[in-house]
Amino acid sequence: MRQYELMIILDSDLEERTVAPSLDRYLTVIKENGGSVDTIDIWGRRRMAYPINKKNEGIYAVVTMSTEPAPVLELDRQLNLNESVVRTKLIRPDSR
């Protein structure tokens, strides 16, 4: 099992109360494949350093998890297909 950290920037048009349930729905990929989601830290609505898709704000969330590489790739693929996800960044903190 490897440690991963995932930062997600969601569209600012979403309501903040719907962020946690939608993240849980996507993180089931990790849980179904034997991994565990350690923390979900929702930072809330923040101003971005530069506009992305003509948006100046986004809802930031950081997820730490332990899993094998294959489920993480599937999660990243699903997030990239979602229209409400503006940007994702996936890293392995122990490999820095």
PDB file of N, CA and C in Angstrom:
ATOM      1  N   MET A   1       0.837  -1.177   0.000  1.00  0.00           N
ATOM      2  CA  MET A   1       0.000   0.000   0.000  1.00  0.00           C
ATOM      3  C   MET A   1       0.887   1.247   0.000  1.00  0.00           C
ATOM      4  N   ARG A   2       0.502   2.196  -0.805  1.00  0.00           N
ATOM      5  CA  ARG A   2       1.240   3.451  -0.911  1.00  0.00           C
ATOM      6  C   ARG A   2       0.378   4.606  -0.426  1.00  0.00           C
ATOM      7  N   GLN A   3       1.024   5.626   0.074  1.00  0.00           N
ATOM      8  CA  GLN A   3       0.340   6.844   0.496  1.00  0.00           C
ATOM      9  C   GLN A   3       0.208   7.777  -0.706  1.00  0.00           C
ATOM     10  N   TYR A   4      -0.958   8.386  -0.871  1.00  0.00           N
ATOM     11  CA  TYR A   4      -1.207   9.360  -1.929  1.00  0.00           C
ATOM     12  C   TYR A   4      -1.889  10.579  -1.337  1.00  0.00           C
ATOM     13  N   GLU A   5      -1.655  11.714  -1.981  1.00  0.00           N
ATOM     14  CA  GLU A   5      -2.340  12.948  -1.623  1.00  0.00           C
ATOM     15  C   GLU A   5      -2.931  13.523  -2.904  1.00  0.00           C
ATOM     16  N   LEU A   6      -4.203  13.848  -2.868  1.00  0.00           N
ATOM     17  CA  LEU A   6      -4.921  14.329  -4.036  1.00  0.00           C
ATOM     18  C   LEU A   6      -5.532  15.686  -3.722  1.00  0.00           C
ATOM     19  N   MET A   7      -5.176  16.696  -4.513  1.00  0.00           N
ATOM     20  CA  MET A   7      -5.817  17.997  -4.389  1.00  0.00           C
ATOM     21  C   MET A   7      -6.791  18.140  -5.545  1.00  0.00           C
ATOM     22  N   ILE A   8      -7.999  18.564  -5.213  1.00  0.00           N
ATOM     23  CA  ILE A   8      -9.053  18.715  -6.205  1.00  0.00           C
ATOM     24  C   ILE A   8      -9.574  20.140  -6.132  1.00  0.00           C
ATOM     25  N   ILE A   9      -9.701  20.777  -7.291  1.00  0.00           N
ATOM     26  CA  ILE A   9     -10.350  22.082  -7.370  1.00  0.00           C
ATOM     27  C   ILE A   9     -11.657  21.873  -8.122  1.00  0.00           C
ATOM     28  N   LEU A  10     -12.748  22.144  -7.435  1.00  0.00           N
ATOM     29  CA  LEU A  10     -14.081  21.979  -8.017  1.00  0.00           C
ATOM     30  C   LEU A  10     -14.610  23.324  -8.489  1.00  0.00           C
ATOM     31  N   ASP A  11     -15.573  23.276  -9.384  1.00  0.00           N
ATOM     32  CA  ASP A  11     -16.199  24.475  -9.929  1.00  0.00           C
ATOM     33  C   ASP A  11     -16.834  25.294  -8.806  1.00  0.00           C
ATOM     34  N   SER A  12     -16.649  26.599  -8.830  1.00  0.00           N
ATOM     35  CA  SER A  12     -17.170  27.469  -7.771  1.00  0.00           C
ATOM     36  C   SER A  12     -18.687  27.628  -7.839  1.00  0.00           C
ATOM     37  N   ASP A  13     -19.320  27.183  -8.923  1.00  0.00           N
ATOM     38  CA  ASP A  13     -20.774  27.260  -9.033  1.00  0.00           C
ATOM     39  C   ASP A  13     -21.482  26.201  -8.182  1.00  0.00           C
ATOM     40  N   LEU A  14     -20.742  25.183  -7.729  1.00  0.00           N
ATOM     41  CA  LEU A  14     -21.339  24.145  -6.882  1.00  0.00           C
ATOM     42  C   LEU A  14     -21.628  24.701  -5.494  1.00  0.00           C
ATOM     43  N   GLU A  15     -22.622  24.128  -4.847  1.00  0.00           N
ATOM     44  CA  GLU A  15     -22.881  24.484  -3.459  1.00  0.00           C
ATOM     45  C   GLU A  15     -21.899  23.722  -2.582  1.00  0.00           C
ATOM     46  N   GLU A  16     -21.371  24.395  -1.568  1.00  0.00           N
ATOM     47  CA  GLU A  16     -20.338  23.776  -0.740  1.00  0.00           C
ATOM     48  C   GLU A  16     -20.849  22.580   0.047  1.00  0.00           C
ATOM     49  N   ARG A  17     -22.142  22.526   0.329  1.00  0.00           N
ATOM     50  CA  ARG A  17     -22.672  21.391   1.086  1.00  0.00           C
ATOM     51  C   ARG A  17     -22.738  20.122   0.238  1.00  0.00           C
ATOM     52  N   THR A  18     -22.647  20.241  -1.081  1.00  0.00           N
ATOM     53  CA  THR A  18     -22.686  19.061  -1.947  1.00  0.00           C
ATOM     54  C   THR A  18     -21.301  18.515  -2.258  1.00  0.00           C
ATOM     55  N   VAL A  19     -20.257  19.190  -1.785  1.00  0.00           N
ATOM     56  CA  VAL A  19     -18.895  18.773  -2.109  1.00  0.00           C
ATOM     57  C   VAL A  19     -18.543  17.453  -1.433  1.00  0.00           C
ATOM     58  N   ALA A  20     -18.773  17.337  -0.130  1.00  0.00           N
ATOM     59  CA  ALA A  20     -18.409  16.118   0.600  1.00  0.00           C
ATOM     60  C   ALA A  20     -19.131  14.876   0.071  1.00  0.00           C
ATOM     61  N   PRO A  21     -20.447  14.913  -0.169  1.00  0.00           N
ATOM     62  CA  PRO A  21     -21.096  13.711  -0.718  1.00  0.00           C
ATOM     63  C   PRO A  21     -20.583  13.322  -2.105  1.00  0.00           C
ATOM     64  N   SER A  22     -20.278  14.302  -2.950  1.00  0.00           N
ATOM     65  CA  SER A  22     -19.785  13.967  -4.287  1.00  0.00           C
ATOM     66  C   SER A  22     -18.374  13.394  -4.210  1.00  0.00           C
ATOM     67  N   LEU A  23     -17.544  13.882  -3.298  1.00  0.00           N
ATOM     68  CA  LEU A  23     -16.209  13.311  -3.123  1.00  0.00           C
ATOM     69  C   LEU A  23     -16.305  11.874  -2.617  1.00  0.00           C
ATOM     70  N   ASP A  24     -17.212  11.617  -1.682  1.00  0.00           N
ATOM     71  CA  ASP A  24     -17.395  10.257  -1.172  1.00  0.00           C
ATOM     72  C   ASP A  24     -17.792   9.294  -2.282  1.00  0.00           C
ATOM     73  N   ARG A  25     -18.615   9.780  -3.204  1.00  0.00           N
ATOM     74  CA  ARG A  25     -19.049   8.924  -4.318  1.00  0.00           C
ATOM     75  C   ARG A  25     -17.852   8.516  -5.183  1.00  0.00           C
ATOM     76  N   TYR A  26     -16.943   9.446  -5.432  1.00  0.00           N
ATOM     77  CA  TYR A  26     -15.769   9.110  -6.246  1.00  0.00           C
ATOM     78  C   TYR A  26     -14.750   8.275  -5.480  1.00  0.00           C
ATOM     79  N   LEU A  27     -14.662   8.478  -4.185  1.00  0.00           N
ATOM     80  CA  LEU A  27     -13.672   7.745  -3.396  1.00  0.00           C
ATOM     81  C   LEU A  27     -14.076   6.300  -3.131  1.00  0.00           C
ATOM     82  N   THR A  28     -15.266   5.893  -3.545  1.00  0.00           N
ATOM     83  CA  THR A  28     -15.655   4.495  -3.400  1.00  0.00           C
ATOM     84  C   THR A  28     -14.762   3.590  -4.248  1.00  0.00           C
ATOM     85  N   VAL A  29     -14.172   4.124  -5.310  1.00  0.00           N
ATOM     86  CA  VAL A  29     -13.247   3.343  -6.137  1.00  0.00           C
ATOM     87  C   VAL A  29     -12.072   2.868  -5.283  1.00  0.00           C
ATOM     88  N   ILE A  30     -11.591   3.732  -4.423  1.00  0.00           N
ATOM     89  CA  ILE A  30     -10.467   3.389  -3.552  1.00  0.00           C
ATOM     90  C   ILE A  30     -10.905   2.359  -2.513  1.00  0.00           C
ATOM     91  N   LYS A  31     -12.057   2.589  -1.889  1.00  0.00           N
ATOM     92  CA  LYS A  31     -12.536   1.712  -0.816  1.00  0.00           C
ATOM     93  C   LYS A  31     -12.890   0.322  -1.326  1.00  0.00           C
ATOM     94  N   GLU A  32     -13.451   0.233  -2.533  1.00  0.00           N
ATOM     95  CA  GLU A  32     -13.842  -1.067  -3.091  1.00  0.00           C
ATOM     96  C   GLU A  32     -12.641  -1.930  -3.459  1.00  0.00           C
ATOM     97  N   ASN A  33     -11.498  -1.306  -3.703  1.00  0.00           N
ATOM     98  CA  ASN A  33     -10.304  -2.054  -4.101  1.00  0.00           C
ATOM     99  C   ASN A  33      -9.329  -2.255  -2.951  1.00  0.00           C
ATOM    100  N   GLY A  34      -9.808  -2.207  -1.716  1.00  0.00           N
ATOM    101  CA  GLY A  34      -8.979  -2.533  -0.561  1.00  0.00           C
ATOM    102  C   GLY A  34      -8.182  -1.372   0.005  1.00  0.00           C
ATOM    103  N   GLY A  35      -8.347  -0.186  -0.529  1.00  0.00           N
ATOM    104  CA  GLY A  35      -7.631   0.973  -0.010  1.00  0.00           C
ATOM    105  C   GLY A  35      -8.406   1.660   1.091  1.00  0.00           C
ATOM    106  N   SER A  36      -7.790   2.672   1.674  1.00  0.00           N
ATOM    107  CA  SER A  36      -8.475   3.425   2.719  1.00  0.00           C
ATOM    108  C   SER A  36      -8.271   4.915   2.488  1.00  0.00           C
ATOM    109  N   VAL A  37      -9.313   5.678   2.762  1.00  0.00           N
ATOM    110  CA  VAL A  37      -9.246   7.128   2.688  1.00  0.00           C
ATOM    111  C   VAL A  37      -8.974   7.622   4.102  1.00  0.00           C
ATOM    112  N   ASP A  38      -7.810   8.244   4.306  1.00  0.00           N
ATOM    113  CA  ASP A  38      -7.404   8.662   5.645  1.00  0.00           C
ATOM    114  C   ASP A  38      -8.091   9.965   6.052  1.00  0.00           C
ATOM    115  N   THR A  39      -7.971  11.006   5.236  1.00  0.00           N
ATOM    116  CA  THR A  39      -8.601  12.286   5.572  1.00  0.00           C
ATOM    117  C   THR A  39      -9.166  12.943   4.324  1.00  0.00           C
ATOM    118  N   ILE A  40     -10.238  13.692   4.531  1.00  0.00           N
ATOM    119  CA  ILE A  40     -10.802  14.559   3.496  1.00  0.00           C
ATOM    120  C   ILE A  40     -10.863  15.946   4.112  1.00  0.00           C
ATOM    121  N   ASP A  41     -10.044  16.846   3.609  1.00  0.00           N
ATOM    122  CA  ASP A  41      -9.961  18.202   4.147  1.00  0.00           C
ATOM    123  C   ASP A  41     -10.497  19.172   3.098  1.00  0.00           C
ATOM    124  N   ILE A  42     -11.689  19.695   3.342  1.00  0.00           N
ATOM    125  CA  ILE A  42     -12.308  20.629   2.399  1.00  0.00           C
ATOM    126  C   ILE A  42     -11.938  22.042   2.827  1.00  0.00           C
ATOM    127  N   TRP A  43     -11.179  22.732   1.993  1.00  0.00           N
ATOM    128  CA  TRP A  43     -10.717  24.086   2.305  1.00  0.00           C
ATOM    129  C   TRP A  43     -11.783  25.129   2.015  1.00  0.00           C
ATOM    130  N   GLY A  44     -12.720  24.808   1.171  1.00  0.00           N
ATOM    131  CA  GLY A  44     -13.777  25.758   0.838  1.00  0.00           C
ATOM    132  C   GLY A  44     -13.450  26.575  -0.402  1.00  0.00           C
ATOM    133  N   ARG A  45     -14.215  27.636  -0.590  1.00  0.00           N
ATOM    134  CA  ARG A  45     -14.083  28.486  -1.774  1.00  0.00           C
ATOM    135  C   ARG A  45     -12.881  29.408  -1.610  1.00  0.00           C
ATOM    136  N   ARG A  46     -11.980  29.381  -2.594  1.00  0.00           N
ATOM    137  CA  ARG A  46     -10.779  30.219  -2.573  1.00  0.00           C
ATOM    138  C   ARG A  46     -10.527  30.803  -3.949  1.00  0.00           C
ATOM    139  N   ARG A  47      -9.825  31.895  -3.943  1.00  0.00           N
ATOM    140  CA  ARG A  47      -9.434  32.553  -5.192  1.00  0.00           C
ATOM    141  C   ARG A  47      -8.224  31.825  -5.770  1.00  0.00           C
ATOM    142  N   MET A  48      -8.271  31.559  -7.080  1.00  0.00           N
ATOM    143  CA  MET A  48      -7.162  30.870  -7.743  1.00  0.00           C
ATOM    144  C   MET A  48      -6.086  31.885  -8.139  1.00  0.00           C
ATOM    145  N   ALA A  49      -4.877  31.422  -8.302  1.00  0.00           N
ATOM    146  CA  ALA A  49      -3.766  32.294  -8.667  1.00  0.00           C
ATOM    147  C   ALA A  49      -3.941  32.860 -10.075  1.00  0.00           C
ATOM    148  N   TYR A  50      -4.571  32.101 -10.949  1.00  0.00           N
ATOM    149  CA  TYR A  50      -4.844  32.549 -12.313  1.00  0.00           C
ATOM    150  C   TYR A  50      -6.139  31.900 -12.767  1.00  0.00           C
ATOM    151  N   PRO A  51      -6.852  32.538 -13.693  1.00  0.00           N
ATOM    152  CA  PRO A  51      -8.134  31.982 -14.148  1.00  0.00           C
ATOM    153  C   PRO A  51      -7.957  30.655 -14.894  1.00  0.00           C
ATOM    154  N   ILE A  52      -8.842  29.728 -14.607  1.00  0.00           N
ATOM    155  CA  ILE A  52      -8.914  28.450 -15.309  1.00  0.00           C
ATOM    156  C   ILE A  52     -10.330  28.337 -15.846  1.00  0.00           C
ATOM    157  N   ASN A  53     -10.465  28.161 -17.147  1.00  0.00           N
ATOM    158  CA  ASN A  53     -11.780  28.084 -17.807  1.00  0.00           C
ATOM    159  C   ASN A  53     -12.646  29.305 -17.477  1.00  0.00           C
ATOM    160  N   LYS A  54     -12.007  30.462 -17.461  1.00  0.00           N
ATOM    161  CA  LYS A  54     -12.662  31.750 -17.191  1.00  0.00           C
ATOM    162  C   LYS A  54     -13.268  31.833 -15.790  1.00  0.00           C
ATOM    163  N   LYS A  55     -12.758  31.052 -14.863  1.00  0.00           N
ATOM    164  CA  LYS A  55     -13.205  31.078 -13.462  1.00  0.00           C
ATOM    165  C   LYS A  55     -12.059  31.590 -12.597  1.00  0.00           C
ATOM    166  N   ASN A  56     -12.375  32.464 -11.659  1.00  0.00           N
ATOM    167  CA  ASN A  56     -11.360  33.012 -10.758  1.00  0.00           C
ATOM    168  C   ASN A  56     -11.373  32.350  -9.392  1.00  0.00           C
ATOM    169  N   GLU A  57     -12.425  31.594  -9.075  1.00  0.00           N
ATOM    170  CA  GLU A  57     -12.545  30.923  -7.787  1.00  0.00           C
ATOM    171  C   GLU A  57     -12.831  29.445  -7.992  1.00  0.00           C
ATOM    172  N   GLY A  58     -12.487  28.677  -6.958  1.00  0.00           N
ATOM    173  CA  GLY A  58     -12.778  27.261  -6.974  1.00  0.00           C
ATOM    174  C   GLY A  58     -12.938  26.756  -5.555  1.00  0.00           C
ATOM    175  N   ILE A  59     -13.509  25.577  -5.406  1.00  0.00           N
ATOM    176  CA  ILE A  59     -13.654  24.937  -4.103  1.00  0.00           C
ATOM    177  C   ILE A  59     -12.539  23.896  -3.991  1.00  0.00           C
ATOM    178  N   TYR A  60     -11.661  24.094  -3.019  1.00  0.00           N
ATOM    179  CA  TYR A  60     -10.487  23.244  -2.866  1.00  0.00           C
ATOM    180  C   TYR A  60     -10.755  22.131  -1.863  1.00  0.00           C
ATOM    181  N   ALA A  61     -10.217  20.942  -2.143  1.00  0.00           N
ATOM    182  CA  ALA A  61     -10.296  19.807  -1.223  1.00  0.00           C
ATOM    183  C   ALA A  61      -9.007  19.002  -1.348  1.00  0.00           C
ATOM    184  N   VAL A  62      -8.511  18.519  -0.204  1.00  0.00           N
ATOM    185  CA  VAL A  62      -7.307  17.688  -0.175  1.00  0.00           C
ATOM    186  C   VAL A  62      -7.682  16.347   0.455  1.00  0.00           C
ATOM    187  N   VAL A  63      -7.332  15.263  -0.230  1.00  0.00           N
ATOM    188  CA  VAL A  63      -7.648  13.914   0.230  1.00  0.00           C
ATOM    189  C   VAL A  63      -6.351  13.144   0.392  1.00  0.00           C
ATOM    190  N   THR A  64      -6.155  12.516   1.552  1.00  0.00           N
ATOM    191  CA  THR A  64      -5.016  11.614   1.738  1.00  0.00           C
ATOM    192  C   THR A  64      -5.565  10.191   1.818  1.00  0.00           C
ATOM    193  N   MET A  65      -4.858   9.270   1.156  1.00  0.00           N
ATOM    194  CA  MET A  65      -5.348   7.899   1.088  1.00  0.00           C
ATOM    195  C   MET A  65      -4.193   6.923   0.984  1.00  0.00           C
ATOM    196  N   SER A  66      -4.490   5.671   1.316  1.00  0.00           N
ATOM    197  CA  SER A  66      -3.532   4.572   1.201  1.00  0.00           C
ATOM    198  C   SER A  66      -4.154   3.512   0.305  1.00  0.00           C
ATOM    199  N   THR A  67      -3.457   3.188  -0.783  1.00  0.00           N
ATOM    200  CA  THR A  67      -4.001   2.203  -1.720  1.00  0.00           C
ATOM    201  C   THR A  67      -2.911   1.757  -2.692  1.00  0.00           C
ATOM    202  N   GLU A  68      -3.285   0.862  -3.559  1.00  0.00           N
ATOM    203  CA  GLU A  68      -2.406   0.409  -4.631  1.00  0.00           C
ATOM    204  C   GLU A  68      -2.498   1.392  -5.810  1.00  0.00           C
ATOM    205  N   PRO A  69      -1.564   1.348  -6.759  1.00  0.00           N
ATOM    206  CA  PRO A  69      -1.569   2.315  -7.868  1.00  0.00           C
ATOM    207  C   PRO A  69      -2.765   2.230  -8.819  1.00  0.00           C
ATOM    208  N   ALA A  70      -3.279   1.057  -9.108  1.00  0.00           N
ATOM    209  CA  ALA A  70      -4.352   0.921 -10.096  1.00  0.00           C
ATOM    210  C   ALA A  70      -5.634   1.669  -9.714  1.00  0.00           C
ATOM    211  N   PRO A  71      -6.131   1.548  -8.475  1.00  0.00           N
ATOM    212  CA  PRO A  71      -7.346   2.301  -8.133  1.00  0.00           C
ATOM    213  C   PRO A  71      -7.145   3.819  -8.185  1.00  0.00           C
ATOM    214  N   VAL A  72      -5.943   4.279  -7.902  1.00  0.00           N
ATOM    215  CA  VAL A  72      -5.671   5.720  -7.952  1.00  0.00           C
ATOM    216  C   VAL A  72      -5.752   6.221  -9.389  1.00  0.00           C
ATOM    217  N   LEU A  73      -5.251   5.442 -10.322  1.00  0.00           N
ATOM    218  CA  LEU A  73      -5.337   5.824 -11.731  1.00  0.00           C
ATOM    219  C   LEU A  73      -6.786   5.883 -12.197  1.00  0.00           C
ATOM    220  N   GLU A  74      -7.600   4.937 -11.743  1.00  0.00           N
ATOM    221  CA  GLU A  74      -9.017   4.935 -12.100  1.00  0.00           C
ATOM    222  C   GLU A  74      -9.728   6.141 -11.487  1.00  0.00           C
ATOM    223  N   LEU A  75      -9.407   6.482 -10.247  1.00  0.00           N
ATOM    224  CA  LEU A  75      -9.999   7.652  -9.599  1.00  0.00           C
ATOM    225  C   LEU A  75      -9.625   8.924 -10.352  1.00  0.00           C
ATOM    226  N   ASP A  76      -8.368   9.046 -10.721  1.00  0.00           N
ATOM    227  CA  ASP A  76      -7.912  10.230 -11.460  1.00  0.00           C
ATOM    228  C   ASP A  76      -8.612  10.318 -12.820  1.00  0.00           C
ATOM    229  N   ARG A  77      -8.812   9.186 -13.475  1.00  0.00           N
ATOM    230  CA  ARG A  77      -9.512   9.168 -14.762  1.00  0.00           C
ATOM    231  C   ARG A  77     -10.952   9.637 -14.610  1.00  0.00           C
ATOM    232  N   GLN A  78     -11.639   9.141 -13.570  1.00  0.00           N
ATOM    233  CA  GLN A  78     -13.030   9.529 -13.343  1.00  0.00           C
ATOM    234  C   GLN A  78     -13.151  11.011 -13.010  1.00  0.00           C
ATOM    235  N   LEU A  79     -12.222  11.528 -12.225  1.00  0.00           N
ATOM    236  CA  LEU A  79     -12.266  12.947 -11.876  1.00  0.00           C
ATOM    237  C   LEU A  79     -12.015  13.829 -13.090  1.00  0.00           C
ATOM    238  N   ASN A  80     -11.134  13.402 -13.983  1.00  0.00           N
ATOM    239  CA  ASN A  80     -10.857  14.191 -15.187  1.00  0.00           C
ATOM    240  C   ASN A  80     -12.043  14.204 -16.156  1.00  0.00           C
ATOM    241  N   LEU A  81     -12.891  13.190 -16.086  1.00  0.00           N
ATOM    242  CA  LEU A  81     -14.070  13.145 -16.949  1.00  0.00           C
ATOM    243  C   LEU A  81     -15.225  13.981 -16.403  1.00  0.00           C
ATOM    244  N   ASN A  82     -15.178  14.317 -15.132  1.00  0.00           N
ATOM    245  CA  ASN A  82     -16.257  15.073 -14.493  1.00  0.00           C
ATOM    246  C   ASN A  82     -16.159  16.543 -14.860  1.00  0.00           C
ATOM    247  N   GLU A  83     -17.257  17.127 -15.285  1.00  0.00           N
ATOM    248  CA  GLU A  83     -17.256  18.525 -15.707  1.00  0.00           C
ATOM    249  C   GLU A  83     -17.154  19.501 -14.546  1.00  0.00           C
ATOM    250  N   SER A  84     -17.541  19.093 -13.341  1.00  0.00           N
ATOM    251  CA  SER A  84     -17.475  20.002 -12.202  1.00  0.00           C
ATOM    252  C   SER A  84     -16.080  20.055 -11.576  1.00  0.00           C
ATOM    253  N   VAL A  85     -15.170  19.178 -12.008  1.00  0.00           N
ATOM    254  CA  VAL A  85     -13.798  19.200 -11.508  1.00  0.00           C
ATOM    255  C   VAL A  85     -12.966  20.078 -12.438  1.00  0.00           C
ATOM    256  N   VAL A  86     -12.401  21.142 -11.868  1.00  0.00           N
ATOM    257  CA  VAL A  86     -11.610  22.082 -12.660  1.00  0.00           C
ATOM    258  C   VAL A  86     -10.186  21.565 -12.839  1.00  0.00           C
ATOM    259  N   ARG A  87      -9.565  21.088 -11.752  1.00  0.00           N
ATOM    260  CA  ARG A  87      -8.172  20.649 -11.811  1.00  0.00           C
ATOM    261  C   ARG A  87      -7.911  19.639 -10.704  1.00  0.00           C
ATOM    262  N   THR A  88      -7.022  18.676 -10.963  1.00  0.00           N
ATOM    263  CA  THR A  88      -6.589  17.724  -9.938  1.00  0.00           C
ATOM    264  C   THR A  88      -5.072  17.652  -9.939  1.00  0.00           C
ATOM    265  N   LYS A  89      -4.520  17.320  -8.793  1.00  0.00           N
ATOM    266  CA  LYS A  89      -3.086  17.086  -8.663  1.00  0.00           C
ATOM    267  C   LYS A  89      -2.889  15.923  -7.720  1.00  0.00           C
ATOM    268  N   LEU A  90      -2.268  14.857  -8.206  1.00  0.00           N
ATOM    269  CA  LEU A  90      -2.059  13.646  -7.436  1.00  0.00           C
ATOM    270  C   LEU A  90      -0.570  13.471  -7.184  1.00  0.00           C
ATOM    271  N   ILE A  91      -0.180  13.314  -5.908  1.00  0.00           N
ATOM    272  CA  ILE A  91       1.231  13.119  -5.585  1.00  0.00           C
ATOM    273  C   ILE A  91       1.383  11.988  -4.574  1.00  0.00           C
ATOM    274  N   ARG A  92       2.600  11.465  -4.506  1.00  0.00           N
ATOM    275  CA  ARG A  92       2.969  10.527  -3.458  1.00  0.00           C
ATOM    276  C   ARG A  92       3.892  11.277  -2.512  1.00  0.00           C
ATOM    277  N   PRO A  93       3.424  11.657  -1.323  1.00  0.00           N
ATOM    278  CA  PRO A  93       4.237  12.485  -0.424  1.00  0.00           C
ATOM    279  C   PRO A  93       5.529  11.819   0.028  1.00  0.00           C
ATOM    280  N   ASP A  94       5.572  10.488   0.111  1.00  0.00           N
ATOM    281  CA  ASP A  94       6.779   9.824   0.582  1.00  0.00           C
ATOM    282  C   ASP A  94       7.873   9.763  -0.481  1.00  0.00           C
ATOM    283  N   SER A  95       7.552  10.072  -1.733  1.00  0.00           N
ATOM    284  CA  SER A  95       8.550   9.997  -2.798  1.00  0.00           C
ATOM    285  C   SER A  95       9.199  11.340  -3.091  1.00  0.00           C
ATOM    286  N   ARG A  96       8.888  12.376  -2.315  1.00  0.00           N
ATOM    287  CA  ARG A  96       9.487  13.692  -2.535  1.00  0.00           C
ATOM    288  C   ARG A  96      10.902  13.734  -2.081  1.00  0.00           C
TER     289      ARG A  96
END
